[in-house]
PDB file of C-alpha atoms and ligand atoms in Angstrom:
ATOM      1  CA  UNK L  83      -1.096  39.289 -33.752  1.00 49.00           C
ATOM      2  CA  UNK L  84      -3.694  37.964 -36.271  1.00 54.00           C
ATOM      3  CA  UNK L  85      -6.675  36.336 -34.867  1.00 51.00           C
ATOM      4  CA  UNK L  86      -5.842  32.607 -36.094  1.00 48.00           C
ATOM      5  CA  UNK L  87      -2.557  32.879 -34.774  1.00 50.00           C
ATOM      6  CA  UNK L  88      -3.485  33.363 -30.918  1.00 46.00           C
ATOM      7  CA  UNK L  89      -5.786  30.639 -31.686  1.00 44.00           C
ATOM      8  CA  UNK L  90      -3.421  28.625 -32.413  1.00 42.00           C
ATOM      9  CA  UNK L  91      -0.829  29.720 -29.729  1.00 44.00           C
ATOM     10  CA  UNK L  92      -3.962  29.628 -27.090  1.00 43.00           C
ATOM     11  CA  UNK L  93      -4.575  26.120 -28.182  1.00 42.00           C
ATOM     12  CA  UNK L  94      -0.588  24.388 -28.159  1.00 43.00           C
ATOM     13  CA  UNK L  95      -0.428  26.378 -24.700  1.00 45.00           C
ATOM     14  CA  UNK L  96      -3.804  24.255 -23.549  1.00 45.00           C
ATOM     15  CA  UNK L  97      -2.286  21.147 -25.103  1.00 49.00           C
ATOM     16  CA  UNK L  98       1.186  21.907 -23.338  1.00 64.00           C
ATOM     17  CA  UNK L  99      -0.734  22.007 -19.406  1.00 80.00           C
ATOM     18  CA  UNK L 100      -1.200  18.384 -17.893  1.00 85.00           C
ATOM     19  CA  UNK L 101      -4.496  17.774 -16.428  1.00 90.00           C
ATOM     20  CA  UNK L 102      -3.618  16.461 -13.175  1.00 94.00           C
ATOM     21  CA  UNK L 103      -6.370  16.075  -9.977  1.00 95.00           C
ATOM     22  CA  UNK L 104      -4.918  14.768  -6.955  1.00 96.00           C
ATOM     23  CA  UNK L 105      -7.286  12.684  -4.288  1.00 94.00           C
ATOM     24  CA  UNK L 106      -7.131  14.114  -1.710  1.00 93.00           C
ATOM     25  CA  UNK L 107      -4.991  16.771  -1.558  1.00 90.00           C
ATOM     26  CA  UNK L 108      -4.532  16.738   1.687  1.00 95.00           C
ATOM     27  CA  UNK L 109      -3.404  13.288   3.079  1.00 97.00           C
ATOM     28  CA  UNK L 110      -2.568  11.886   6.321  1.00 97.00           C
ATOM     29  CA  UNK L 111       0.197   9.440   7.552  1.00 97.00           C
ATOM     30  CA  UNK L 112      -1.165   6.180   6.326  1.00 97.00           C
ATOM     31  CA  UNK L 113      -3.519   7.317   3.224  1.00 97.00           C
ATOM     32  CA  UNK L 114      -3.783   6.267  -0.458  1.00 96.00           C
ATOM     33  CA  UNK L 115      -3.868   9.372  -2.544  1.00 96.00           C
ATOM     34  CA  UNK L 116      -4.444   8.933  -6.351  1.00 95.00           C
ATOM     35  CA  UNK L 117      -3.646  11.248  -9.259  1.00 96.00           C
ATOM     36  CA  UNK L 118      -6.090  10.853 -12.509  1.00 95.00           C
ATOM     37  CA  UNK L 119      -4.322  12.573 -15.382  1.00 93.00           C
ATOM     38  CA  UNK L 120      -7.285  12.879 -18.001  1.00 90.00           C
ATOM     39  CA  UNK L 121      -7.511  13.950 -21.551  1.00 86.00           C
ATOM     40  CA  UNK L 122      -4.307  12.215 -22.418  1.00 81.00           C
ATOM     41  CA  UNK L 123      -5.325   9.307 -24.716  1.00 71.00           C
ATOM     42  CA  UNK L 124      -2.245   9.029 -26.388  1.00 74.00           C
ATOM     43  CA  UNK L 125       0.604   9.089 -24.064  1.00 74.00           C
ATOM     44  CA  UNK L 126       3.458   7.262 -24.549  1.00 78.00           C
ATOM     45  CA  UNK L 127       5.458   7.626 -21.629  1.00 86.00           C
ATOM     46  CA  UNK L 128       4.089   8.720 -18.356  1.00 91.00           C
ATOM     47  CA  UNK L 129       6.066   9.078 -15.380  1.00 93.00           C
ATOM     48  CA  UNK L 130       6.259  11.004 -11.641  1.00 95.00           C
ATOM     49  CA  UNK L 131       7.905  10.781  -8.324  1.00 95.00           C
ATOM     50  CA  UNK L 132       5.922  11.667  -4.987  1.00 94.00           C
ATOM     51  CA  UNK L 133       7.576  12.736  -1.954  1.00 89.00           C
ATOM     52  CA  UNK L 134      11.571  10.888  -3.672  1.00 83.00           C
ATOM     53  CA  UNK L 135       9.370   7.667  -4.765  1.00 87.00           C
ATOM     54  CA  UNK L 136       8.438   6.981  -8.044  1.00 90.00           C
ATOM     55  CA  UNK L 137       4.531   7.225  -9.410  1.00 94.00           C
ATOM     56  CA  UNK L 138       3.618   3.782 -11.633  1.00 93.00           C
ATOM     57  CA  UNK L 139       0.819   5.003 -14.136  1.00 93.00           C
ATOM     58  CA  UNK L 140      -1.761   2.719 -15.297  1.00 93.00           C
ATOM     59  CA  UNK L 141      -4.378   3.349 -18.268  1.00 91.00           C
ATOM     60  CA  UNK L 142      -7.394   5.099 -16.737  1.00 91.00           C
ATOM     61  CA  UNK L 143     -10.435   6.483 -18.432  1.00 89.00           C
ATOM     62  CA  UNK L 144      -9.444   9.076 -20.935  1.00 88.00           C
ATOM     63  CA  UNK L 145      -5.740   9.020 -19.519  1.00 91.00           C
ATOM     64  CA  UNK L 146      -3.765   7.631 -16.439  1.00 93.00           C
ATOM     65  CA  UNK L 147      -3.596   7.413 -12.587  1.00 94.00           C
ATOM     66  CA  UNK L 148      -1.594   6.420 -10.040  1.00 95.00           C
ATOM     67  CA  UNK L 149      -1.364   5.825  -6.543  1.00 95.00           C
ATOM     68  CA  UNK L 150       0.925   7.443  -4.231  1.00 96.00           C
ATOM     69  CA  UNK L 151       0.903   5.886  -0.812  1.00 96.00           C
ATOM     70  CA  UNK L 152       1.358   7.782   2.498  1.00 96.00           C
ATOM     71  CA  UNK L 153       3.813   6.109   5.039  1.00 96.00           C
ATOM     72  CA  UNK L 154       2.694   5.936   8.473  1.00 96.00           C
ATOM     73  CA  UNK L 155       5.544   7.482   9.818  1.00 95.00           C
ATOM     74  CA  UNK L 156       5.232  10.191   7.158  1.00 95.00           C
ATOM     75  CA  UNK L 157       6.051  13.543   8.890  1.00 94.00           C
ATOM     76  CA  UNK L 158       3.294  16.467   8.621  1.00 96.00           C
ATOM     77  CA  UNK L 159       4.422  19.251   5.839  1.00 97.00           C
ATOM     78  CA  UNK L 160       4.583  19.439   2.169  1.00 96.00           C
ATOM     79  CA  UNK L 161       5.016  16.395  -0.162  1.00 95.00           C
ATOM     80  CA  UNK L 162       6.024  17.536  -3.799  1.00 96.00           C
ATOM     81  CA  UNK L 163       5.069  15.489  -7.266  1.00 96.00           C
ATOM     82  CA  UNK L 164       6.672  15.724 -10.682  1.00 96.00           C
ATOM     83  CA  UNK L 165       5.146  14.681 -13.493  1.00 95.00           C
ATOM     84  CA  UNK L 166       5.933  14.327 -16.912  1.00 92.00           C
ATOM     85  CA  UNK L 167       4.755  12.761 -20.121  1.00 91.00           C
ATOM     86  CA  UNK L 168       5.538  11.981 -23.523  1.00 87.00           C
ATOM     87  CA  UNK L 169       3.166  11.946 -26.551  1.00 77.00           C
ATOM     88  CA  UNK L 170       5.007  12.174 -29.531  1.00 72.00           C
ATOM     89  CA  UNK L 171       5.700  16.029 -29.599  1.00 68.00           C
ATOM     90  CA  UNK L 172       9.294  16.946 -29.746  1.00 67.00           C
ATOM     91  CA  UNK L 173       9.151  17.818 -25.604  1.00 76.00           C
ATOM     92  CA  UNK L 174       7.897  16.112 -22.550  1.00 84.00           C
ATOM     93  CA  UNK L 175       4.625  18.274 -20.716  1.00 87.00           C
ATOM     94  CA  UNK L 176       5.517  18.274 -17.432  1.00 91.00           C
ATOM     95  CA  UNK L 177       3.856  19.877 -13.679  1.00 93.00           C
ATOM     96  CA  UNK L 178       5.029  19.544 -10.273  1.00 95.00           C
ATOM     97  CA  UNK L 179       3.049  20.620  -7.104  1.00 95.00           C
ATOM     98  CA  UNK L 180       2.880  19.830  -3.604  1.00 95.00           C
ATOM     99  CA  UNK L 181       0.370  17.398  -1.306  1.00 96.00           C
ATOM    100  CA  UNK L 182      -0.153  18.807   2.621  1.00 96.00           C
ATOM    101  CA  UNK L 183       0.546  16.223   4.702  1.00 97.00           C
ATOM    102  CA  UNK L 184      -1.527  16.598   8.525  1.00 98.00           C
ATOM    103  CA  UNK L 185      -0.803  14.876  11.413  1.00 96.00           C
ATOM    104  CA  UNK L 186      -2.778  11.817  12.614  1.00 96.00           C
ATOM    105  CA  UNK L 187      -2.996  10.597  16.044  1.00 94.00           C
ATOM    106  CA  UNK L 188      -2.291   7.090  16.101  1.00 94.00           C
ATOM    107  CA  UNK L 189      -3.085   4.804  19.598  1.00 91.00           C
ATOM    108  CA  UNK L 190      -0.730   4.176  22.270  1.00 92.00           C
ATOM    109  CA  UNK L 191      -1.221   0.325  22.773  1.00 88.00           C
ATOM    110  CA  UNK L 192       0.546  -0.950  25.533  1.00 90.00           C
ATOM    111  CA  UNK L 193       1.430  -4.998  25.437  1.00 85.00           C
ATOM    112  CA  UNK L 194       2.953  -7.079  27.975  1.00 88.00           C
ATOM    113  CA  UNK L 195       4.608 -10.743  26.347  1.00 84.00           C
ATOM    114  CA  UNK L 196       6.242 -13.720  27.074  1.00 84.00           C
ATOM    115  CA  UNK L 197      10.712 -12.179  27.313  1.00 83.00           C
ATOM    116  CA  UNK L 198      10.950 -14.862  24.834  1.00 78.00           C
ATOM    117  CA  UNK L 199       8.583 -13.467  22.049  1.00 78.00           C
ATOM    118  CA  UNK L 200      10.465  -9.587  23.157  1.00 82.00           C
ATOM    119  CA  UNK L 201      14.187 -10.308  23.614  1.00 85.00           C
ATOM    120  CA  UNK L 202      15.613 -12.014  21.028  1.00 87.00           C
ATOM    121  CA  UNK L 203      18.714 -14.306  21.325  1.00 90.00           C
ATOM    122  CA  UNK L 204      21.259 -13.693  18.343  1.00 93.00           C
ATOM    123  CA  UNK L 205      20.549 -16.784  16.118  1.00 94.00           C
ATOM    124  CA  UNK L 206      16.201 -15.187  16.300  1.00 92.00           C
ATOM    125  CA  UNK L 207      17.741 -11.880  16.026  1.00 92.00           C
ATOM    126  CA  UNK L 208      19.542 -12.629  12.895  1.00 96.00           C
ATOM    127  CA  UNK L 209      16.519 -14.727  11.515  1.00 96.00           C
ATOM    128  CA  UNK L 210      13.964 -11.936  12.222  1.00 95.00           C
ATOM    129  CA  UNK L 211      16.467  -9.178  10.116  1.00 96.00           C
ATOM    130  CA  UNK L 212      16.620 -11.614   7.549  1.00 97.00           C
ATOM    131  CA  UNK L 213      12.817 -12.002   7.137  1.00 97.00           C
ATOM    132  CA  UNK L 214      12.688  -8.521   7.380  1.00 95.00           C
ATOM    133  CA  UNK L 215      14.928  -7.471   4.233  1.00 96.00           C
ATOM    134  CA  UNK L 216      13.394 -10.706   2.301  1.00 97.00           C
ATOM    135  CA  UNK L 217       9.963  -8.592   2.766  1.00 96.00           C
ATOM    136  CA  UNK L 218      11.615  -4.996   1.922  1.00 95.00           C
ATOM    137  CA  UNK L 219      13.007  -6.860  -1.164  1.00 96.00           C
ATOM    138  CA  UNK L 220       9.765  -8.384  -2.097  1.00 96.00           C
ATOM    139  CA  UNK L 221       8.408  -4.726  -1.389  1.00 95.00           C
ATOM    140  CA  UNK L 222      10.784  -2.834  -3.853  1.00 93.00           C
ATOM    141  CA  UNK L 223       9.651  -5.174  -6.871  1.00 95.00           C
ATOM    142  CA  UNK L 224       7.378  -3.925  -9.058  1.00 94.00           C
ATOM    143  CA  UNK L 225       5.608  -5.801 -11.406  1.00 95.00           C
ATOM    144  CA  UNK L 226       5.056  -3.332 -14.392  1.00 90.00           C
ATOM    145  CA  UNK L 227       1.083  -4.491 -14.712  1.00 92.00           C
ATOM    146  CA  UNK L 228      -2.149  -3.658 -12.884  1.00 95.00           C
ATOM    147  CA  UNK L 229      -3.865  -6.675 -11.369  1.00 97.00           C
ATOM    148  CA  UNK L 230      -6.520  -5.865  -9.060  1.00 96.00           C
ATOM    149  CA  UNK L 231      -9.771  -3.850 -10.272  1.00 94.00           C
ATOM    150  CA  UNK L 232     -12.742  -2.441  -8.365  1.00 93.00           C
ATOM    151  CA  UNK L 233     -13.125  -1.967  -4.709  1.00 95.00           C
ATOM    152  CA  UNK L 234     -10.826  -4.354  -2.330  1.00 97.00           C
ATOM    153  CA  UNK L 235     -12.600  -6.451  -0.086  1.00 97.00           C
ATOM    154  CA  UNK L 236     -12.276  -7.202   3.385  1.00 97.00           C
ATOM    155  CA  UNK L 237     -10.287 -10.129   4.120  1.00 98.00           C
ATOM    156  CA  UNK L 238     -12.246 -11.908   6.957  1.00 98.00           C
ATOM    157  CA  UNK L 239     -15.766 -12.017   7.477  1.00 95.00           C
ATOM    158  CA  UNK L 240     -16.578 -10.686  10.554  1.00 92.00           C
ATOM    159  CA  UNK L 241     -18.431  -7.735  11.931  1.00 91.00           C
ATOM    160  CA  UNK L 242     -14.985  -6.597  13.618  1.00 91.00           C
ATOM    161  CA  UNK L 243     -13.572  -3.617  11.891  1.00 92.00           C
ATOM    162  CA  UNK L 244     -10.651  -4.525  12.764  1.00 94.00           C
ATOM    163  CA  UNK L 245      -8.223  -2.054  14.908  1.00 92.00           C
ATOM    164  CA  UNK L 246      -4.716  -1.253  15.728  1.00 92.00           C
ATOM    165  CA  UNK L 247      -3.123   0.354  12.689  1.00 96.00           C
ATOM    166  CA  UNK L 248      -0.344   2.566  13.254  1.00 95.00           C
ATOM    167  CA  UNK L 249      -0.453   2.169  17.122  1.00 94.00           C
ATOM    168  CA  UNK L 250       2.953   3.162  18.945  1.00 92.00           C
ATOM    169  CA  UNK L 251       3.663  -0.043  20.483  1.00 88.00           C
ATOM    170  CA  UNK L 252       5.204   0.055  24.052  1.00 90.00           C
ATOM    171  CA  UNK L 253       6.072  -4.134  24.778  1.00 87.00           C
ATOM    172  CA  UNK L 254       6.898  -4.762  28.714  1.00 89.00           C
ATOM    173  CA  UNK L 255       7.994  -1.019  29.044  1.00 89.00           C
ATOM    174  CA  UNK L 256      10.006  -0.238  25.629  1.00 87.00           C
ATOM    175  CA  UNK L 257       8.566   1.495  23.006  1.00 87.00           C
ATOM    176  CA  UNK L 258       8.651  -0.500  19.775  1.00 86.00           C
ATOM    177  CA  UNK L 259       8.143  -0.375  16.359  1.00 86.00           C
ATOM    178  CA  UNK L 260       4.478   1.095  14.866  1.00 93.00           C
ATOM    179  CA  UNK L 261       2.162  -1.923  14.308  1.00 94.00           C
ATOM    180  CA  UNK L 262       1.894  -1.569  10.496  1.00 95.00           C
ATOM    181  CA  UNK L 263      -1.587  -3.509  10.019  1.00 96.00           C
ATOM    182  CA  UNK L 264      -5.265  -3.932  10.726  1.00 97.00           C
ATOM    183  CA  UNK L 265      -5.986  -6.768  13.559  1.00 96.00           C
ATOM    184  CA  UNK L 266      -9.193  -8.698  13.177  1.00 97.00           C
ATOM    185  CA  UNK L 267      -9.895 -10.654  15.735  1.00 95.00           C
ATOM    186  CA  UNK L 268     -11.979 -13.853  14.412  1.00 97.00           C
ATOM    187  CA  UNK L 269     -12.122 -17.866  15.652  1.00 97.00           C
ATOM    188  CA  UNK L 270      -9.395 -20.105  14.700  1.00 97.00           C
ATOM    189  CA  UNK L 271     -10.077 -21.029  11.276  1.00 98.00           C
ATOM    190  CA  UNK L 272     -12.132 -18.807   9.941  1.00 98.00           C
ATOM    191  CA  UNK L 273     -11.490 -19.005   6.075  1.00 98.00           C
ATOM    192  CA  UNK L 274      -9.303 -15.727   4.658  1.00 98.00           C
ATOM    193  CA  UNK L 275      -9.923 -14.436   1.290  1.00 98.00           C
ATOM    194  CA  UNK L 276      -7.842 -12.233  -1.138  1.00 98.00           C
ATOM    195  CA  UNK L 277      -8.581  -8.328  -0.817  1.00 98.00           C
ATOM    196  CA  UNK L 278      -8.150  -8.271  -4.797  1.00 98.00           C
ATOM    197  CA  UNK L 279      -7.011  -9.991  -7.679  1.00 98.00           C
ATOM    198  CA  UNK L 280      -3.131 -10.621  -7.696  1.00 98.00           C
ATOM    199  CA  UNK L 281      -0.538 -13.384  -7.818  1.00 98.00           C
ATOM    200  CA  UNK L 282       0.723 -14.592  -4.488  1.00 98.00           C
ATOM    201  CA  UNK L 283       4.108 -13.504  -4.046  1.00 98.00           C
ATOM    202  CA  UNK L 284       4.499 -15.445  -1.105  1.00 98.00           C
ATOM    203  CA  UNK L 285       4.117 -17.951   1.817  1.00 98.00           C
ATOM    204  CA  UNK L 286       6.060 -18.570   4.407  1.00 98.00           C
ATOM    205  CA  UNK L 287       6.682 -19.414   7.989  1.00 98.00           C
ATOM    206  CA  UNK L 288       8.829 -15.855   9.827  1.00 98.00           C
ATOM    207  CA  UNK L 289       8.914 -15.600  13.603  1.00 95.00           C
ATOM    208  CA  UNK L 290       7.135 -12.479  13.868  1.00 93.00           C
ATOM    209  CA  UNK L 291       3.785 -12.623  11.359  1.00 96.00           C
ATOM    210  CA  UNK L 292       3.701 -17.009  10.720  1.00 97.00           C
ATOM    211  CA  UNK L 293       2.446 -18.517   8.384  1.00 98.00           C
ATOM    212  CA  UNK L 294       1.916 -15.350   6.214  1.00 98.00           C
ATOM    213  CA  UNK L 295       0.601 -15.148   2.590  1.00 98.00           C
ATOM    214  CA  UNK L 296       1.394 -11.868   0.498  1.00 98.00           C
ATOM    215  CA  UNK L 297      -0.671 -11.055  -2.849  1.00 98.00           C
ATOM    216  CA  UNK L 298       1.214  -9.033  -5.449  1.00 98.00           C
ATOM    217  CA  UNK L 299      -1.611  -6.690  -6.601  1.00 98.00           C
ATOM    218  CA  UNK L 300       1.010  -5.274  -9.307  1.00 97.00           C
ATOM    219  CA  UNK L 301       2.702  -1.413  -9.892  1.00 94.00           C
ATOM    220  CA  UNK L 302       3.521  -1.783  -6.014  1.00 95.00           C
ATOM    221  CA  UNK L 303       0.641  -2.644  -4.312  1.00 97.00           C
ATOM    222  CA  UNK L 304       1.042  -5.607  -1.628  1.00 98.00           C
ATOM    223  CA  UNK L 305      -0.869  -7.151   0.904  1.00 98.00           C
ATOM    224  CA  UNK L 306      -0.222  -9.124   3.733  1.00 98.00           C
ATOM    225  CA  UNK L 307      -2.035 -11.784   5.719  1.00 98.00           C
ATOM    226  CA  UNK L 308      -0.288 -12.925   9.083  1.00 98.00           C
ATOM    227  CA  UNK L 309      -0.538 -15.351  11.765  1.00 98.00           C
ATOM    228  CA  UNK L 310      -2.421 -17.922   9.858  1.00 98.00           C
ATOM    229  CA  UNK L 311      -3.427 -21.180  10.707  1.00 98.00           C
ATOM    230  CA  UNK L 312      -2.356 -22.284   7.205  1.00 98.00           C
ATOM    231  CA  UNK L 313      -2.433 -21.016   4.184  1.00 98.00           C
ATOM    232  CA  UNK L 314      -4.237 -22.606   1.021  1.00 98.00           C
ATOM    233  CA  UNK L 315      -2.108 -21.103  -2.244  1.00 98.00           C
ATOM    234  CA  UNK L 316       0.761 -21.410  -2.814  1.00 98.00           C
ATOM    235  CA  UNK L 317       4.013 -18.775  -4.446  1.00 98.00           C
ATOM    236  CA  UNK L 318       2.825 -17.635  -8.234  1.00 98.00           C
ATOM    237  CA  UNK L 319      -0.780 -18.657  -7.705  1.00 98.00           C
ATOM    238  CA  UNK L 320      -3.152 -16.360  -9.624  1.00 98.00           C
ATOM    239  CA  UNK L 321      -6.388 -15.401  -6.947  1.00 98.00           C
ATOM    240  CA  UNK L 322      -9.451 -13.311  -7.265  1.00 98.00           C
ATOM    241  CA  UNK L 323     -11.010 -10.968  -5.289  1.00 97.00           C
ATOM    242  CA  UNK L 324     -12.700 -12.694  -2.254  1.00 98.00           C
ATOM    243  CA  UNK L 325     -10.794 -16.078  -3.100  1.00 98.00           C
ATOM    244  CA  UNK L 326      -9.972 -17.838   0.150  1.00 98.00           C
ATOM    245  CA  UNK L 327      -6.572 -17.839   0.660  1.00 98.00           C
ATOM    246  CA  UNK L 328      -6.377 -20.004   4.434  1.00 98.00           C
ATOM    247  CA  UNK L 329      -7.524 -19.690   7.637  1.00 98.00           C
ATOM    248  CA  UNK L 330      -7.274 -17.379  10.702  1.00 98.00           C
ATOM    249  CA  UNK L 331      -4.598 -18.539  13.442  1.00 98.00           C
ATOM    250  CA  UNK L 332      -2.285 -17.508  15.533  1.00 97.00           C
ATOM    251  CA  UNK L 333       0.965 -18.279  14.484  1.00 96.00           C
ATOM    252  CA  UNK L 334       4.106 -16.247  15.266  1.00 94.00           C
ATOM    253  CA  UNK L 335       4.275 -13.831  17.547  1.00 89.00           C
ATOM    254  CA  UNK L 336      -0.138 -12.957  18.261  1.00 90.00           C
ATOM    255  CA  UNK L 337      -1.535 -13.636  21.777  1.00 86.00           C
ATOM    256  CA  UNK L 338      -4.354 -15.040  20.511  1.00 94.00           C
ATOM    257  CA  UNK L 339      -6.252 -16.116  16.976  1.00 97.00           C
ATOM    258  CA  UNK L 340      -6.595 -13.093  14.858  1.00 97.00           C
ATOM    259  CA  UNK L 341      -5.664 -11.983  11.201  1.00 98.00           C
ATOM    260  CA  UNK L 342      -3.425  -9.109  11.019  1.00 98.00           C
ATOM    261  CA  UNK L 343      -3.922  -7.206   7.636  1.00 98.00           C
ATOM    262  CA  UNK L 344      -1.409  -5.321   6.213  1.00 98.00           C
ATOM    263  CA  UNK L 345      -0.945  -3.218   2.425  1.00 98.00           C
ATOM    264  CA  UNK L 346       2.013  -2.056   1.281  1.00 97.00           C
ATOM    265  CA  UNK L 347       2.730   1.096  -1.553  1.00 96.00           C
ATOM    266  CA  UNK L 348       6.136   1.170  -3.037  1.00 89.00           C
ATOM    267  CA  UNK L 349       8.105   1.711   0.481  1.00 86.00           C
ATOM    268  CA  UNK L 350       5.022   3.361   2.517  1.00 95.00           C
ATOM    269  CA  UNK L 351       3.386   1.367   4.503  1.00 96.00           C
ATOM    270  CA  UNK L 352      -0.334   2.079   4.299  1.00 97.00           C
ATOM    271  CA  UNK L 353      -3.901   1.509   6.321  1.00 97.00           C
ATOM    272  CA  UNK L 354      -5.763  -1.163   4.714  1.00 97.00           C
ATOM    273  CA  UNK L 355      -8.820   0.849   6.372  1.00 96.00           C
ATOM    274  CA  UNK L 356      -8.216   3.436   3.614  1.00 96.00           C
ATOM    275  CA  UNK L 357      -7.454   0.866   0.758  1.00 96.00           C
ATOM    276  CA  UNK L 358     -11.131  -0.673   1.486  1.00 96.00           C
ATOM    277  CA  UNK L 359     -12.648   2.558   1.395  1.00 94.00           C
ATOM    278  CA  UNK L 360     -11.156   3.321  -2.270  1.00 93.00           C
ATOM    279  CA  UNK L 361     -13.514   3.792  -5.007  1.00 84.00           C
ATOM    280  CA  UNK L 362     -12.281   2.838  -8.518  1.00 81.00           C
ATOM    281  CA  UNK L 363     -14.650   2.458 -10.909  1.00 78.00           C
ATOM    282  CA  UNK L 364     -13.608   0.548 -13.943  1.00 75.00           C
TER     283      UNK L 364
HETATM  284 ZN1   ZN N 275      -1.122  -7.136  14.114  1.00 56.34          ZN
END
């Protein structure tokens, strides 16, 4: 084969390989991982799926990322990706690969509560499985744009670093379900602020978290603030990073004043400890 002609061959077979760096590669129940696609400045469709869910790409540098969050109940082995892309050649470049998921050891926290808060008549059972899919719901829509930037924030100031995520929850004797968020313990009223930029998705009053705000942070990314003492936005509000959002209580079902933090990815529910320690320069 003539010299120009490898070239050439050498060079549509380097065009034709996606970029893709994965970080971490190896994740545990809980995590963030994010995929940076680079050298991809004109990509017109970009799309991928991570363990069944689907990737939502964003603009990035010299190409696209994405993050992929880990569910805490996300069992230890292999989690494959797909991606492909469009760019105006006649076929889609496309890779695939796999993540290694490890085990984490989460706490055993053992609580003992009033029967009341525990064992639910049917009119609070039926409330509390209504509040639940009215969160799942909220959880499944995706608004298609990037809102937050930059580092997320911690939503309380206080030197606690908050504990509890993930923790298998036996209450008076049964074993319940995980505890999906960050506790901070903090006085009565201490002001709350907004991790990131979003739009507040919503605020309500369920029997489990309270008064609860959660921030739509856009292409999935939620999170929650529970038991407050009230809450200063209101539904479709746009806030900024470190924008107080109410005040620390302890509505619903907490034994005392605290904020319970909570981020949600797609369907995974994910350690705001890990979201704070993201780096994202813009
Ligand atoms: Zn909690």
């Amino acid at each position: 084969m003539p010299l120009l002609a490898l070239l050439i061959a050498a060079a549509a077979l380097a065009h034709d390989t996606l970029s893709v760096r994965w970080e971490p590669r190896v994740v545990h129940p809980g995590d963030v991982a994010v995929v940076f696609l680079t050298k991809l400045p004109d990509a017109k469709i970009v799309e991928g799926s991570a363990g069944g869910w689907s990737l939502t790409f964003f603009p990035y540098g010299d190409g696209y990322a994405a993050l992929a969050g880990i569910d805490l109940e996300a069992r230890p082995g292999k989690l494959t990706w797909r991606i492909g892309v469009v760019d105006g050649r006649d076929r889609p470049i496309t890779a695939s690969g796999t993540l290694q998921v490890r085990a984490r050891k989460f706490p055993v926290q053992r609580l003992t509560l009033p029967r009341e808060m525990v064992e639910l008549d049917a009119p609070t059972l039926k409330r509390v499985e209504e509040e639940s899919k009215r969160l799942g719901t909220l959880y499944a829509t995706i608004t298609p744009e990037r809102l937050w930037r930059g580092r997320f924030t911690k939503p309380v100031g206080v030197s606690d670093p908050g504990e509890g995520f993930g923790a298998r929850r036996i209450i008076n004797g049964r074993p319940r379900s995980p505890h999906a968020g960050l506790d901070y313990s903090a006085d009565a009223g201490t002001p709350v602020v907004a991790a990131n930029a979003g739009r507040v998705a919503l605020v309500a009053e369920y029997f489990f978290p309270g008064r609860l705000v959660a921030i739509d942070h856009g292409l999935g990314l939620y999170t929650l603030y529970f038991h407050l003492e009230r809450a200063d936005v209101a539904a479709g509000d746009r806030v900024e990073r470190g924008q107080a959002i109410g005040r620390v209580g302890a509505s619903g079902r907490a034994t005392g004043p605290h904020l319970h933090f909570a981020a949600h990815l797609g369907q995974s529910r994910v350690d705001p400890a890990v979201l704070l320690q993201l780096k994202f320069p813009e």
